[in-house]
CSV table of C-alpha atoms and ligand atoms in Angstrom, one decimal:
chain,number,residue,atom,x,y,z
L,1,MET,CA,42.7,-98.1,107.5
L,2,ILE,CA,40.5,-98.8,110.6
L,3,PRO,CA,38.5,-95.6,111.5
L,4,ILE,CA,37.9,-94.5,115.1
L,5,ALA,CA,34.1,-94.7,114.5
L,6,LYS,CA,31.6,-95.4,111.8
L,7,PRO,CA,27.9,-94.7,111.9
L,8,ASN,CA,25.7,-97.8,111.6
L,9,LEU,CA,23.3,-96.7,108.8
L,10,GLY,CA,21.7,-99.0,106.3
L,11,GLN,CA,18.8,-99.5,103.9
L,12,GLU,CA,16.2,-99.0,106.7
L,13,GLU,CA,17.4,-95.4,107.3
L,14,VAL,CA,17.6,-94.8,103.5
L,15,ASP,CA,14.0,-95.9,103.0
L,16,ALA,CA,12.8,-93.9,106.0
L,17,ALA,CA,14.5,-90.7,104.8
L,18,ARG,CA,13.2,-91.2,101.3
L,19,GLU,CA,9.7,-91.6,102.6
L,20,ALA,CA,10.0,-88.4,104.7
L,21,ILE,CA,11.3,-86.5,101.7
L,22,LEU,CA,8.5,-87.7,99.4
L,23,SER,CA,5.8,-87.1,102.1
L,24,GLY,CA,5.8,-83.3,101.4
L,25,TRP,CA,6.6,-82.6,105.1
L,26,VAL,CA,10.4,-82.2,105.6
L,27,SER,CA,10.7,-79.7,108.5
L,28,GLN,CA,9.7,-80.4,112.1
L,29,GLY,CA,6.4,-82.3,111.8
L,30,PRO,CA,4.8,-85.7,112.4
L,31,LYS,CA,8.0,-87.7,112.2
L,32,VAL,CA,9.6,-85.5,114.9
L,33,ALA,CA,6.6,-86.1,117.1
L,34,GLU,CA,6.8,-89.9,116.5
L,35,PHE,CA,10.5,-90.0,117.2
L,36,GLU,CA,10.0,-88.0,120.5
L,37,LYS,CA,7.4,-90.5,121.6
L,38,ALA,CA,9.5,-93.5,120.7
L,39,PHE,CA,12.6,-92.0,122.5
L,40,ALA,CA,10.6,-91.1,125.6
L,41,ASP,CA,9.2,-94.6,125.8
L,42,PHE,CA,12.7,-96.1,125.2
L,43,VAL,CA,14.4,-94.3,128.1
L,44,GLY,CA,11.3,-94.2,130.3
L,45,ALA,CA,11.0,-90.4,130.3
L,46,ASP,CA,7.7,-88.5,130.7
L,47,TYR,CA,8.6,-85.9,128.0
L,48,ALA,CA,11.0,-85.8,125.1
L,49,CYS,CA,11.7,-82.7,122.9
L,50,ALA,CA,13.8,-83.1,119.7
L,51,VAL,CA,16.2,-80.4,118.8
L,52,SER,CA,18.8,-79.6,116.1
L,53,ASN,CA,21.8,-81.0,118.2
L,54,CYS,CA,22.8,-81.6,121.8
L,55,THR,CA,24.5,-78.2,122.1
L,56,THR,CA,21.1,-76.4,121.4
L,57,GLY,CA,19.4,-78.9,123.7
L,58,LEU,CA,21.7,-78.1,126.6
L,59,HIS,CA,21.3,-74.4,125.9
L,60,LEU,CA,17.5,-74.8,126.2
L,61,ALA,CA,17.7,-77.0,129.2
L,62,LEU,CA,19.8,-74.4,131.1
L,63,LEU,CA,17.4,-71.7,130.1
L,64,ALA,CA,14.4,-73.8,131.2
L,65,ILE,CA,16.0,-74.4,134.6
L,66,GLY,CA,16.4,-70.6,134.9
L,67,VAL,CA,20.1,-70.1,134.5
L,68,LYS,CA,20.7,-66.4,133.9
L,69,PRO,CA,23.6,-63.9,133.6
L,70,GLY,CA,25.8,-63.8,136.7
L,71,ASP,CA,24.9,-67.4,137.8
L,72,ILE,CA,27.4,-70.2,138.4
L,73,VAL,CA,26.9,-73.6,136.9
L,74,VAL,CA,29.1,-76.4,138.4
L,75,THR,CA,30.4,-78.8,135.8
L,76,VAL,CA,33.6,-80.6,134.6
L,77,SER,CA,36.3,-79.1,132.4
L,78,HIS,CA,37.1,-82.6,131.1
L,79,SER,CA,34.4,-82.7,128.4
L,80,PHE,CA,33.8,-81.7,124.9
L,81,ILE,CA,33.8,-77.9,124.8
L,82,THR,CA,30.0,-77.7,124.4
L,83,THR,CA,29.5,-78.4,128.1
L,84,ALA,CA,31.3,-75.2,129.0
L,85,ASN,CA,30.0,-73.1,126.1
L,86,VAL,CA,26.3,-73.7,126.8
L,87,ILE,CA,26.9,-72.1,130.3
L,88,ARG,CA,28.4,-69.0,128.7
L,89,TYR,CA,25.5,-68.8,126.2
L,90,CYS,CA,23.3,-68.1,129.2
L,91,GLY,CA,25.7,-65.4,130.5
L,92,ALA,CA,26.6,-67.7,133.4
L,93,GLU,CA,30.1,-68.9,134.4
L,94,PRO,CA,31.2,-72.5,134.7
L,95,LEU,CA,32.8,-73.6,137.9
L,96,PHE,CA,35.0,-76.6,137.0
L,97,VAL,CA,35.5,-79.5,139.3
L,98,ASP,CA,37.9,-82.4,138.8
L,99,ILE,CA,37.0,-85.9,137.7
L,100,ASP,CA,37.4,-89.3,139.3
L,101,PRO,CA,40.5,-90.6,137.4
L,102,LEU,CA,39.1,-94.1,137.1
L,103,THR,CA,35.7,-93.2,135.5
L,104,PHE,CA,36.6,-89.8,133.7
L,105,ASN,CA,33.4,-88.5,135.3
L,106,MET,CA,32.7,-85.8,137.8
L,107,SER,CA,34.1,-86.6,141.3
L,108,PRO,CA,31.3,-86.4,143.9
L,109,ASP,CA,33.9,-85.3,146.5
L,110,ALA,CA,35.2,-82.6,144.3
L,111,LEU,CA,31.6,-81.5,143.6
L,112,ARG,CA,30.8,-81.3,147.4
L,113,SER,CA,33.9,-79.3,148.2
L,114,ALA,CA,33.3,-76.9,145.3
L,115,LEU,CA,29.7,-76.3,146.6
L,116,GLU,CA,30.9,-75.8,150.1
L,117,GLN,CA,33.4,-73.2,149.0
L,118,ASN,CA,30.9,-71.3,146.9
L,119,ARG,CA,28.1,-70.6,149.4
L,120,THR,CA,28.0,-66.9,148.6
L,121,GLN,CA,27.5,-67.2,144.8
L,122,ARG,CA,24.2,-68.4,143.3
L,123,VAL,CA,24.8,-71.9,141.9
L,124,ALA,CA,22.0,-72.2,139.4
L,125,ALA,CA,22.6,-75.8,138.2
L,126,MET,CA,24.9,-78.7,138.1
L,127,LEU,CA,25.8,-79.9,134.6
L,128,VAL,CA,26.7,-83.6,135.0
L,129,VAL,CA,28.3,-85.3,132.0
L,130,HIS,CA,28.0,-89.1,131.3
L,131,GLN,CA,31.4,-89.0,129.6
L,132,MET,CA,31.9,-91.3,126.6
L,133,GLY,CA,28.6,-92.9,127.5
L,134,MET,CA,29.8,-94.1,130.9
L,135,PRO,CA,27.1,-93.1,133.4
L,136,ALA,CA,28.3,-90.7,136.2
L,137,ASP,CA,27.9,-91.6,139.8
L,138,LEU,CA,24.3,-90.3,139.8
L,139,GLY,CA,23.4,-91.8,143.2
L,140,SER,CA,26.1,-89.7,145.0
L,141,ILE,CA,25.6,-86.6,142.9
L,142,LEU,CA,21.8,-86.5,143.3
L,143,GLN,CA,22.3,-86.8,147.1
L,144,ILE,CA,24.6,-83.8,147.0
L,145,ALA,CA,22.2,-81.9,144.7
L,146,SER,CA,19.3,-82.4,147.1
L,147,GLU,CA,21.4,-81.3,150.1
L,148,PHE,CA,22.4,-78.1,148.4
L,149,ASN,CA,19.1,-77.7,146.6
L,150,VAL,CA,20.6,-77.4,143.1
L,151,PRO,CA,18.9,-78.7,139.9
L,152,VAL,CA,20.7,-81.3,137.9
L,153,VAL,CA,21.1,-81.2,134.1
L,154,GLU,CA,22.6,-84.3,132.6
L,155,ASP,CA,24.9,-84.0,129.5
L,156,ALA,CA,24.0,-87.4,128.2
L,157,ALA,CA,25.3,-86.5,124.7
L,158,CYS,CA,27.2,-89.8,124.4
L,159,ALA,CA,24.8,-91.9,126.5
L,160,SER,CA,22.0,-93.2,124.3
L,161,GLY,CA,21.4,-96.7,125.4
L,162,SER,CA,23.6,-96.5,128.6
L,163,GLU,CA,22.1,-97.7,131.9
L,164,VAL,CA,22.6,-96.5,135.4
L,165,SER,CA,21.8,-98.0,138.8
L,166,LEU,CA,20.9,-96.0,141.9
L,167,ASP,CA,21.1,-99.0,144.2
L,168,ASN,CA,24.7,-100.0,143.4
L,169,GLY,CA,23.9,-102.5,140.7
L,170,ALA,CA,20.7,-104.2,142.0
L,171,THR,CA,18.5,-102.6,139.4
L,172,PHE,CA,19.3,-100.6,136.3
L,173,GLU,CA,17.4,-98.0,134.3
L,174,ARG,CA,18.2,-96.1,131.1
L,175,VAL,CA,20.0,-92.8,131.2
L,176,GLY,CA,17.4,-90.2,130.2
L,177,ARG,CA,14.6,-91.3,132.4
L,178,PRO,CA,15.9,-88.9,133.9
L,179,ARG,CA,16.8,-88.9,137.6
L,180,GLY,CA,18.1,-85.4,137.4
L,181,ASP,CA,15.8,-82.6,136.1
L,182,ILE,CA,16.7,-82.7,132.4
L,183,ALA,CA,18.9,-84.8,130.2
L,184,CYS,CA,20.2,-84.0,126.7
L,185,PHE,CA,21.4,-86.4,124.1
L,186,SER,CA,23.4,-86.0,120.9
L,187,PHE,CA,22.8,-87.8,117.6
L,188,HIS,CA,26.0,-86.7,115.9
L,189,PRO,CA,27.7,-89.5,113.9
L,190,ARG,CA,30.4,-89.9,116.6
L,191,LYS,CA,27.7,-91.0,119.0
L,192,VAL,CA,26.1,-94.4,119.0
L,193,LEU,CA,22.7,-93.4,117.6
L,194,THR,CA,22.9,-90.9,114.8
L,195,THR,CA,20.6,-88.7,112.6
L,196,GLY,CA,23.5,-86.8,111.0
L,197,GLU,CA,23.0,-83.9,113.4
L,198,GLY,CA,20.3,-84.0,116.1
L,199,GLY,CA,19.5,-84.0,119.8
L,200,MET,CA,16.9,-84.8,122.3
L,201,ILE,CA,15.9,-83.3,125.7
L,202,THR,CA,14.2,-85.6,128.1
L,203,THR,CA,12.6,-84.5,131.4
L,204,ARG,CA,10.1,-85.4,134.1
L,205,HIS,CA,8.9,-81.8,134.5
L,206,GLU,CA,6.0,-80.7,132.2
L,207,ARG,CA,7.0,-77.0,132.6
L,208,TYR,CA,10.5,-77.6,131.4
L,209,ASP,CA,9.3,-79.6,128.4
L,210,ARG,CA,6.8,-76.8,127.5
L,211,GLU,CA,9.6,-74.1,127.8
L,212,CYS,CA,12.0,-76.1,125.6
L,213,ARG,CA,9.3,-76.7,122.9
L,214,LEU,CA,8.4,-73.0,122.9
L,215,LEU,CA,12.1,-71.8,122.7
L,216,ARG,CA,13.2,-74.2,119.9
L,217,GLY,CA,10.6,-72.7,117.5
L,218,GLN,CA,11.2,-68.9,117.9
L,219,ALA,CA,8.8,-69.0,120.9
L,220,MET,CA,5.9,-69.1,118.4
L,221,SER,CA,2.7,-69.8,120.2
L,222,VAL,CA,1.5,-72.5,117.8
L,223,SER,CA,3.7,-74.9,115.9
L,224,ASP,CA,3.6,-75.3,112.1
L,225,LEU,CA,2.0,-78.7,112.5
L,226,GLU,CA,-0.8,-77.5,114.9
L,227,ARG,CA,-1.6,-74.6,112.5
L,228,HIS,CA,-1.6,-77.0,109.5
L,229,LYS,CA,-4.1,-79.3,111.3
L,230,ALA,CA,-6.3,-76.6,112.8
L,231,GLY,CA,-8.9,-76.2,110.1
L,232,GLN,CA,-9.3,-72.6,111.0
L,233,ILE,CA,-7.4,-69.4,110.8
L,234,ILE,CA,-4.9,-68.9,113.7
L,235,PHE,CA,-2.7,-65.8,114.3
L,236,GLU,CA,0.3,-66.8,116.3
L,237,SER,CA,2.1,-64.7,118.9
L,238,TYR,CA,5.7,-64.6,120.1
L,239,PRO,CA,5.8,-64.0,123.8
L,240,LYS,CA,9.6,-64.3,124.2
L,241,VAL,CA,12.9,-64.3,122.2
L,242,GLY,CA,13.2,-67.8,121.0
L,243,TYR,CA,15.6,-69.7,118.6
L,244,ASN,CA,15.4,-72.0,115.6
L,245,TYR,CA,16.7,-75.2,117.2
L,246,ARG,CA,14.3,-77.5,115.4
L,247,MET,CA,15.0,-81.1,114.1
L,248,THR,CA,13.8,-82.0,110.6
L,249,ASP,CA,11.4,-84.8,109.8
L,250,ILE,CA,14.1,-86.3,107.6
L,251,GLN,CA,16.4,-86.6,110.6
L,252,ALA,CA,13.6,-87.9,112.8
L,253,ALA,CA,12.7,-90.6,110.3
L,254,ILE,CA,16.3,-91.8,110.4
L,255,GLY,CA,16.3,-91.6,114.2
L,256,ILE,CA,13.2,-93.9,114.5
L,257,GLU,CA,15.1,-96.6,112.6
L,258,GLN,CA,18.3,-96.0,114.6
L,259,LEU,CA,16.4,-96.3,117.9
L,260,LYS,CA,15.1,-99.8,116.9
L,261,LYS,CA,18.8,-100.8,116.3
L,262,LEU,CA,20.1,-99.2,119.5
L,263,PRO,CA,19.9,-102.2,121.9
L,264,SER,CA,21.8,-104.5,119.4
L,265,MET,CA,24.4,-101.8,118.6
L,266,VAL,CA,25.1,-101.4,122.4
L,267,GLN,CA,25.2,-105.2,122.8
L,268,ARG,CA,27.8,-105.5,120.0
L,269,ARG,CA,29.9,-102.7,121.4
L,270,ARG,CA,29.9,-104.4,124.8
L,271,ALA,CA,31.1,-107.6,123.2
L,272,ILE,CA,33.8,-105.8,121.3
L,273,VAL,CA,35.1,-104.3,124.5
L,274,GLU,CA,35.2,-107.8,126.0
L,275,GLN,CA,37.4,-108.9,123.1
L,276,TYR,CA,39.7,-106.0,123.6
L,277,ARG,CA,40.0,-106.8,127.3
L,278,GLN,CA,40.9,-110.4,126.6
L,279,GLY,CA,43.4,-109.5,124.0
L,280,LEU,CA,45.1,-106.7,126.0
L,281,LYS,CA,45.0,-108.1,129.5
L,282,ASP,CA,48.7,-109.0,129.6
L,283,VAL,CA,49.9,-105.5,128.4
L,284,ALA,CA,51.3,-104.3,131.7
L,285,TRP,CA,51.8,-100.6,130.6
L,286,LEU,CA,48.1,-99.8,129.8
L,287,ASP,CA,44.9,-99.8,131.8
L,288,MET,CA,41.6,-100.7,130.3
L,289,PRO,CA,38.7,-98.6,131.4
L,290,LEU,CA,36.7,-99.4,134.5
L,291,GLU,CA,32.9,-100.0,134.5
L,292,PRO,CA,31.8,-99.2,138.1
L,293,PRO,CA,29.0,-101.3,139.7
L,294,TYR,CA,26.4,-98.5,139.1
L,295,ALA,CA,27.1,-98.3,135.4
L,296,ARG,CA,26.3,-100.3,132.2
L,297,THR,CA,27.9,-98.2,129.5
L,298,ASN,CA,27.2,-98.2,125.7
L,299,TRP,CA,30.9,-97.7,125.1
L,300,GLN,CA,30.5,-94.7,122.9
L,301,SER,CA,34.3,-94.4,123.1
L,302,LEU,CA,36.9,-96.8,124.4
L,303,PRO,CA,39.5,-95.0,126.5
L,304,ILE,CA,42.7,-96.8,127.4
L,305,ARG,CA,45.2,-95.2,129.7
L,306,LEU,CA,49.0,-95.3,129.2
L,307,ARG,CA,50.8,-95.9,132.5
L,308,PRO,CA,53.8,-93.7,133.4
L,309,GLU,CA,56.1,-96.7,132.6
L,310,ALA,CA,54.7,-97.1,129.1
L,311,PRO,CA,57.5,-97.5,126.5
L,312,ARG,CA,56.1,-94.7,124.3
L,313,SER,CA,54.6,-91.3,124.8
L,314,GLN,CA,50.9,-90.8,124.0
L,315,LYS,CA,51.7,-89.1,120.7
L,316,ASP,CA,54.3,-91.7,119.7
L,317,PHE,CA,52.0,-94.5,120.5
L,318,MET,CA,49.2,-92.9,118.5
L,319,GLN,CA,51.5,-92.3,115.6
L,320,SER,CA,52.8,-95.9,115.6
L,321,LEU,CA,49.2,-97.1,115.5
L,322,LEU,CA,48.4,-94.7,112.6
L,323,ASP,CA,51.4,-96.0,110.7
L,324,SER,CA,49.9,-99.5,111.1
L,325,GLY,CA,46.5,-98.5,109.8
L,326,VAL,CA,44.7,-97.9,113.1
L,327,THR,CA,43.1,-94.5,113.8
L,328,THR,CA,43.0,-93.3,117.4
L,329,ARG,CA,42.2,-90.0,119.2
L,330,PRO,CA,43.7,-88.4,122.3
L,331,GLY,CA,41.7,-88.5,125.6
L,332,ILE,CA,38.8,-86.0,126.1
L,333,MET,CA,39.8,-82.4,126.0
L,334,ASN,CA,39.7,-80.0,129.0
L,335,ALA,CA,37.9,-76.7,128.5
L,336,HIS,CA,40.2,-74.9,131.0
L,337,GLN,CA,43.1,-75.6,128.7
L,338,GLU,CA,41.5,-73.6,125.9
L,339,ALA,CA,41.6,-69.8,125.5
L,340,PRO,CA,37.9,-68.9,126.4
L,341,TYR,CA,38.3,-70.7,129.8
L,342,ALA,CA,42.0,-70.2,130.5
L,343,ASP,CA,41.2,-67.8,133.4
L,344,HIS,CA,40.1,-70.8,135.5
L,345,LYS,CA,42.4,-71.0,138.5
L,346,GLU,CA,41.8,-74.1,140.7
L,347,PRO,CA,44.1,-77.0,139.7
L,348,LEU,CA,42.4,-80.0,137.9
L,349,PRO,CA,45.2,-82.6,138.0
L,350,HIS,CA,43.1,-85.6,137.2
L,351,SER,CA,41.5,-83.9,134.2
L,352,GLU,CA,44.9,-82.8,132.8
L,353,GLU,CA,46.3,-86.3,133.4
L,354,ALA,CA,43.4,-87.9,131.6
L,355,ARG,CA,43.9,-85.7,128.6
L,356,ALA,CA,47.6,-86.4,128.5
L,357,ARG,CA,47.6,-90.2,129.2
L,358,THR,CA,44.5,-91.5,127.5
L,359,VAL,CA,44.0,-92.8,124.0
L,360,LEU,CA,40.7,-93.6,122.4
L,361,LEU,CA,40.7,-96.9,120.4
L,362,PRO,CA,38.4,-97.6,117.4
L,363,ILE,CA,35.0,-98.9,118.3
L,364,PHE,CA,31.8,-99.1,116.1
L,365,SER,CA,29.1,-101.8,116.0
L,366,SER,CA,30.0,-102.9,112.4
L,367,MET,CA,33.6,-103.7,113.4
L,368,THR,CA,34.7,-107.2,112.5
L,369,ASP,CA,36.4,-109.7,114.9
L,370,ASP,CA,39.4,-109.6,112.4
L,371,GLU,CA,39.6,-105.8,112.8
L,372,ILE,CA,39.7,-106.1,116.6
L,373,GLN,CA,42.4,-108.8,116.5
L,374,THR,CA,44.4,-106.6,114.1
L,375,ILE,CA,44.3,-103.7,116.5
L,376,ILE,CA,45.2,-105.9,119.4
L,377,ARG,CA,48.2,-107.2,117.5
L,378,VAL,CA,49.3,-103.7,116.5
L,379,ILE,CA,49.1,-102.5,120.2
L,380,HIS,CA,51.2,-105.5,121.3
L,381,SER,CA,53.9,-104.7,118.8
L,382,ALA,CA,53.8,-101.0,119.7
I,401,PLP,C1,29.2,-84.6,121.4
I,401,PLP,C2,29.0,-83.9,122.7
I,401,PLP,C3,28.2,-82.8,122.8
I,401,PLP,C4,27.7,-82.0,121.7
I,401,PLP,O1,26.7,-82.7,120.9
I,401,PLP,P1,26.3,-82.0,119.5
I,401,PLP,O2,25.1,-82.8,119.1
I,401,PLP,O3,27.4,-82.2,118.5
I,401,PLP,O4,25.9,-80.6,119.7
I,401,PLP,C5,28.0,-82.3,124.1
I,401,PLP,N1,28.6,-82.9,125.2
I,401,PLP,C6,29.3,-84.0,125.1
I,401,PLP,C7,29.9,-84.6,126.3
I,401,PLP,C8,29.6,-84.5,123.8
I,401,PLP,O5,30.4,-85.6,123.7
């Protein structure tokens, strides 16, 4: 059975986790600080704040930006449900806009018209997803953000190691630098870099970083590590209602090792997609995903789209692959098709079509060439 994904964890991560466990410091401490520094350097961010997962990271990012009850946050429905949920955590409402069907990411045109139609309500933020690791059209979106004076939060959950260009492909930089105001990453095992569970918030604003650090640790005025090192008695204070959204040092130790492997994992994934492209180029009833000129993706997921003339339905196609030992997943979900967001009224045809016609194929960096060829064969005979 070929799985849809597999984390790339080895002896280096085992040794690092063991060392953290035996160090006597297992909660948020020196390894978390080291991982934050390494991640900030890797993406080119001024600040990085580690958290328990990307969901908690996005929650803190929206709070730091100032999203409050009654606000509107513009985002896509076509995303993992976290993207919508974190808006509700703040007491705000998502305003869903449709995607560009070719990239599965927020359509800048749909974004513009949503903002033009909502001039009376306070739009507190845009939550822009780099779906499946594919960078969104940040150049166009940031232009709109500055015209409407709305801060941008990037849901970069899937985008560790992805690169984006703001000059249409002339130069690239890593997602997370960030060009928006805050970006949040996930280290869940379905993503490219994993720490079991985990997340990272990167920003260029010192005040957002300070707020996220405060809120992840119950808003305690001094961290455990600072108090431990102080050499004098400190009584802490709690100026706000905070959360426990901390990462452990065991996770951070694993993350430091994963980050060293990230460029080679991304390189391998890109080579795997090239093999898929070669092997599937004469299958007329499916479309391989597009990589636009402003994007260099990490291929966290590999979405193929079944054309209307495809011989099988999405479900039949997936079942036939499963019967031949190949695991797949349907395209990304839409929040507005789930109960908590079913009151959404504007049509989102491209989002619904993407869910109904897309199939995610197996991709992980330890995949063998034989496994890829097997999958290509199975698809041909399906
Ligand atoms: C995985 C994912 C998340 C959630 O990440 P967690 O670390 O599991 O909380 C959020 N947004 C998107 C787009 C994701 O794919």
